[in-house]
Short mmCIF file of C-alpha atoms in Angstrom, two decimals:
data_model
loop_
_atom_site.label_atom_id
_atom_site.label_comp_id
_atom_site.label_asym_id
_atom_site.label_seq_id
_atom_site.Cartn_x
_atom_site.Cartn_y
_atom_site.Cartn_z
CA MET A 159 0.36 0.61 2.64
CA THR A 160 0.47 0.25 6.72
CA ASP A 161 -0.58 -3.32 6.67
CA ALA A 162 2.48 -4.22 4.11
CA ALA A 163 4.93 -2.48 6.53
CA LYS A 164 3.55 -3.92 9.43
CA LYS A 165 3.58 -7.57 8.19
CA ASP A 166 7.21 -7.19 7.51
CA PRO A 167 8.32 -4.42 9.44
CA GLY A 168 12.06 -5.32 9.32
CA ALA A 169 12.64 -5.99 5.92
CA ARG A 170 13.39 -2.13 5.13
CA ASP A 171 12.82 1.37 5.78
CA TRP A 172 9.41 1.76 5.29
CA GLU A 173 9.36 5.53 5.85
CA PRO A 174 10.05 7.14 2.33
CA GLU A 175 6.92 4.95 1.14
CA ILE A 176 4.78 5.96 3.92
CA ARG A 177 5.56 9.59 3.12
CA ARG A 178 4.18 9.29 -0.50
CA TYR A 179 1.22 8.78 1.35
CA ALA A 180 0.94 10.65 4.43
CA GLY A 181 2.36 13.95 5.73
CA ASP A 182 3.25 14.97 9.71
CA PRO A 183 1.98 14.04 12.23
CA ALA A 184 0.34 11.18 10.60
CA ALA A 185 3.55 9.88 8.94
CA LEU A 186 5.56 10.14 11.87
CA LEU A 187 3.34 8.14 13.73
CA ALA A 188 2.70 5.56 11.06
CA VAL A 189 6.88 5.21 11.01
CA THR A 190 7.31 5.02 14.58
CA ALA A 191 4.76 2.30 14.58
CA VAL A 192 6.12 0.17 12.06
CA ARG A 193 9.80 0.75 13.53
CA ASP A 194 8.10 -0.35 17.14
CA TYR A 195 7.08 -3.13 15.45
CA ALA A 196 9.85 -4.13 14.45
CA THR A 197 12.09 -3.44 17.52
CA ILE A 198 9.93 -5.54 19.61
CA GLY A 199 9.84 -8.28 17.21
CA LEU A 200 6.02 -7.98 16.07
CA ARG A 201 4.14 -8.54 12.91
CA GLN A 202 0.86 -8.30 11.62
CA GLU A 203 -0.71 -10.74 9.81
CA GLY A 204 -4.14 -10.12 7.78
CA ASP A 205 -5.19 -6.62 6.56
CA THR A 206 -7.39 -4.10 8.04
CA VAL A 207 -10.15 -2.83 6.37
CA VAL A 208 -11.45 1.25 6.53
CA ASP A 209 -14.64 2.23 4.89
CA LEU A 210 -14.41 6.20 4.54
CA GLU A 211 -16.99 9.05 4.00
CA VAL A 212 -16.10 12.45 3.21
CA THR A 213 -17.57 14.80 5.72
CA THR A 214 -16.33 18.31 4.60
CA VAL A 215 -14.29 19.73 2.16
CA ASP A 216 -12.42 23.30 2.83
CA LEU A 217 -10.50 24.51 -0.58
CA ALA A 218 -10.12 27.64 1.13
CA SER A 219 -8.44 26.42 4.17
CA PRO A 220 -5.37 28.30 5.47
CA GLU A 221 -3.27 25.37 5.49
CA GLY A 222 -4.19 24.41 1.84
CA PRO A 223 -7.10 22.52 0.26
CA THR A 224 -8.45 20.20 3.07
CA VAL A 225 -11.33 17.50 3.24
CA LYS A 226 -11.89 15.87 6.50
CA ILE A 227 -13.25 12.30 6.35
CA THR A 228 -14.62 9.85 8.94
CA GLY A 229 -14.05 6.13 8.69
CA CYS A 230 -14.46 2.76 10.15
CA TYR A 231 -11.14 1.12 11.04
CA ASP A 232 -11.74 -2.67 10.97
CA SER A 233 -8.99 -5.20 12.08
CA GLN A 234 -11.18 -8.36 12.71
CA SER A 235 -9.14 -9.75 10.20
CA THR A 236 -5.85 -9.30 11.68
CA ARG A 237 -3.85 -10.48 14.30
CA LEU A 238 -0.28 -9.26 16.00
CA VAL A 239 2.13 -11.98 16.79
CA LYS A 240 5.68 -12.35 18.14
CA VAL A 241 8.15 -13.20 14.83
CA GLU A 242 10.18 -15.58 16.66
CA THR A 243 7.38 -17.95 18.49
CA GLY A 244 4.44 -17.12 16.69
CA GLU A 245 2.60 -16.33 19.76
CA VAL A 246 -0.69 -14.13 19.46
CA VAL A 247 -0.38 -10.74 20.90
CA PRO A 248 -3.94 -9.47 22.52
CA PRO A 249 -5.05 -6.43 20.79
CA GLY A 250 -4.48 -3.01 22.56
CA THR A 251 -7.66 -1.36 21.17
CA PRO A 252 -11.17 -2.51 19.77
CA PRO A 253 -11.42 -4.14 16.63
CA ARG A 254 -13.72 -1.80 15.46
CA TYR A 255 -13.92 1.88 15.81
CA VAL A 256 -14.12 5.21 14.41
CA TRP A 257 -11.26 7.05 12.59
CA ASP A 258 -11.46 10.63 11.70
CA ILE A 259 -8.60 11.57 9.01
CA THR A 260 -7.53 14.89 7.55
CA VAL A 261 -6.10 15.14 3.58
CA THR A 262 -4.56 18.11 2.91
CA ARG A 263 -3.03 19.26 -0.32
CA TYR A 264 0.69 20.21 -0.41
CA GLU A 265 0.66 22.83 -2.95
CA ALA A 266 4.03 24.08 -2.18
CA GLU A 267 5.65 20.46 -2.87
CA PRO A 268 6.29 19.13 -6.64
CA GLY A 269 2.76 17.56 -8.07
CA SER A 270 1.01 19.56 -4.91
CA PRO A 271 0.34 16.04 -3.18
CA TRP A 272 -2.77 15.21 -1.35
CA LEU A 273 -1.22 13.60 1.89
CA VAL A 274 -2.88 12.04 5.15
CA ASN A 275 -1.78 14.46 7.65
CA GLN A 276 -3.94 13.86 10.48
CA LEU A 277 -5.24 10.40 12.01
CA ASP A 278 -7.34 10.25 15.09
CA PRO A 279 -8.25 6.89 16.19
CA LEU A 280 -11.65 7.39 18.43
CA THR A 281 -11.53 3.87 20.11
CA ASP A 282 -13.70 4.64 22.54
CA ARG A 283 -16.44 4.98 19.35
CA PRO A 284 -17.23 1.91 18.13
CA CYS A 285 -18.88 1.37 14.62
#
């Protein structure tokens, strides 16, 4: 979802679609990143790849049923460009690094959706 939003950040308000898959604080971070791209005139070309592995499942967590996932975030097939000039912007993070992700079931919401609510990029840990 965020790849599509970052490819055309100014096309529309991406927040409702992002919030279909993410809860805060992860949703707020994703929405802010897309809005920042639109504001400063950047867009992404290509798609990221994330290989995931479930590390823990806690169905009795006080926050609601929770799954923790570790993944390898790979942006080697992407590049960031300035919309007006097409100039490539050097990446601010390594192309491959570990991501820790938390997904929680929001039982009080209609349909009790599972939403990503925590994304911790560990840019100092290559994968």
